[in-house]
Short mmCIF file of C-alpha atoms in Angstrom, two decimals:
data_model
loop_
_atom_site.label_atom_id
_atom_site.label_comp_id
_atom_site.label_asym_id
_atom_site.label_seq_id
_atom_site.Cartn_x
_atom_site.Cartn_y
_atom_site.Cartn_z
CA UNK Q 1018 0.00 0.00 0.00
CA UNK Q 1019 2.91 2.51 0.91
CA UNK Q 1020 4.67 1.70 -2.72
CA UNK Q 1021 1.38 3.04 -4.27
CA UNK Q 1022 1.05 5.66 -2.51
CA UNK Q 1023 4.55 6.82 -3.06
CA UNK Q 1024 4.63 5.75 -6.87
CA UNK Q 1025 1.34 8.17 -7.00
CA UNK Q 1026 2.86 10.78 -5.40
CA UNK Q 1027 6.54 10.74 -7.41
CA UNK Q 1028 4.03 10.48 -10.66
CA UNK Q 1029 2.37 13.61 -9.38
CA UNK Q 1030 5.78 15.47 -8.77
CA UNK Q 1031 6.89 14.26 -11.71
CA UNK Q 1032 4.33 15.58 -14.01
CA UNK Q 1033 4.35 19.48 -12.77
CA UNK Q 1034 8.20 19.33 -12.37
CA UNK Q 1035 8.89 18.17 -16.31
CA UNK Q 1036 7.73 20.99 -18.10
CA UNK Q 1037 9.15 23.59 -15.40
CA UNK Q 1038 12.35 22.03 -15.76
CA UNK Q 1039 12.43 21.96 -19.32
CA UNK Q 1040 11.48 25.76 -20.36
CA UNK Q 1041 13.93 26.55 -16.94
CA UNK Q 1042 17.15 25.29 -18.50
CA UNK Q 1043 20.35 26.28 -16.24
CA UNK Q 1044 23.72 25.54 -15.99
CA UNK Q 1045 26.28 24.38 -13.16
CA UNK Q 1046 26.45 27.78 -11.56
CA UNK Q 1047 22.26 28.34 -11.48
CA UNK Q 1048 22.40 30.77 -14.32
CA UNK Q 1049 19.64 30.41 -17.33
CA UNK Q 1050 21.16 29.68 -20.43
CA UNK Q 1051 19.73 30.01 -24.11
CA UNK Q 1052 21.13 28.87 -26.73
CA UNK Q 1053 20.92 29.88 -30.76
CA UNK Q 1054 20.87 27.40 -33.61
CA UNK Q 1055 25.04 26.84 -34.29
CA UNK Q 1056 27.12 23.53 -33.95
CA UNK Q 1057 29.84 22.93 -31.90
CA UNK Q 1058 32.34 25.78 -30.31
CA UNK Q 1059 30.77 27.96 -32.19
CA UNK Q 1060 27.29 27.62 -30.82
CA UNK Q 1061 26.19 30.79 -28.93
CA UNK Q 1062 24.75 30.26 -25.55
CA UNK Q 1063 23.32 32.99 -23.42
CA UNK Q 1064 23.08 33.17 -19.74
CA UNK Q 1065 21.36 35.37 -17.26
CA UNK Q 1066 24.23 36.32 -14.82
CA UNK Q 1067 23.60 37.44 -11.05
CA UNK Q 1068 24.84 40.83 -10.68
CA UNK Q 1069 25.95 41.58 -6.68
CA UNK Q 1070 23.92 44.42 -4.93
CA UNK Q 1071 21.19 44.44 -8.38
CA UNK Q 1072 17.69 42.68 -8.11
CA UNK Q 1073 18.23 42.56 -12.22
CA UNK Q 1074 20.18 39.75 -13.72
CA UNK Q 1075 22.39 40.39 -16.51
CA UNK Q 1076 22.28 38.96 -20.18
CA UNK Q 1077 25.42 37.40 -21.29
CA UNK Q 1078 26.14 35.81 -24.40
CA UNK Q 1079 28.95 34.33 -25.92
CA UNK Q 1080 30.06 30.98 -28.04
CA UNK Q 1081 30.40 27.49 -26.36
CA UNK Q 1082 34.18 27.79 -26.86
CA UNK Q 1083 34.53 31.45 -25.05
CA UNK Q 1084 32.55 29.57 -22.02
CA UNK Q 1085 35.11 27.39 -21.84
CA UNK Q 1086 37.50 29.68 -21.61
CA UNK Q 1087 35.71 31.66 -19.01
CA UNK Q 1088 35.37 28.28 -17.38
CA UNK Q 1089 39.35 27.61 -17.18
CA UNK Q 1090 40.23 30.42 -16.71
CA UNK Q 1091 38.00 30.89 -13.69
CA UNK Q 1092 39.58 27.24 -12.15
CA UNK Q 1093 43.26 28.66 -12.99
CA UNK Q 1094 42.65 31.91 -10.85
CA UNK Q 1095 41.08 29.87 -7.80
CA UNK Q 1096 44.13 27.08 -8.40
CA UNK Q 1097 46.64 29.90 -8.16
CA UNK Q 1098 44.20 31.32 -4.64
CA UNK Q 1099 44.25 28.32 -2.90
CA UNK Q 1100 48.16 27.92 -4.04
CA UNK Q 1101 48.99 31.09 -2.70
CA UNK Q 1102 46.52 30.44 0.99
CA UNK Q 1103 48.56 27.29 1.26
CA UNK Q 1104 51.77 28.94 0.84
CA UNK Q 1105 50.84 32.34 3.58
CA UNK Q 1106 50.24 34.89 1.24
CA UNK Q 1107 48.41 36.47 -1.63
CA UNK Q 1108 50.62 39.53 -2.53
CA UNK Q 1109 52.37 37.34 -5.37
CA UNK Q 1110 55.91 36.46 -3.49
#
């Protein structure tokens, strides 16, 4: 009786939650993203940044590959933070 009651009630869920979640696509970081009809690295997606101290979020758009780049270059700055916590010191010596 409980495994009916829960299958009805994940079936439930399940049915309001698939259409939100597919017009609400995000990424990792929470942001929406849109995307416009390219292939590949050169596919433009679009994201709706939070802006600190702004109740408006930001459009930002820019290919799959500059993403990326955004992306590693983001991990390569906190890589180099945490290097320089470990070591005693931020100012670079």
């Amino acid at each position: 009786m409980i495994k009916y009651v829960a299958m009805i009630a994940l079936s439930g869920t399940l049915a309001f939650a698939g259409p939100a979640m597919a017009a609400d696509d995000r990424d990792d970081n929470g942001s929406e993203v849109t995307s416009k009809d390219n292939d590949g690295a050169q596919k433009i997606r679009c994201r709706r940044m939070i802006v600190t101290g702004s109740l408006i979020k930001k459009r930002v758009c820019k290919t799959n590959a500059e993403w990326a780049e955004a992306a590693e270059a983001g991990k390569r700055d906190a890589g180099l933070l945490i290097d320089a916590a470990n070591q005693g010191g931020t100012n670079g010596k």
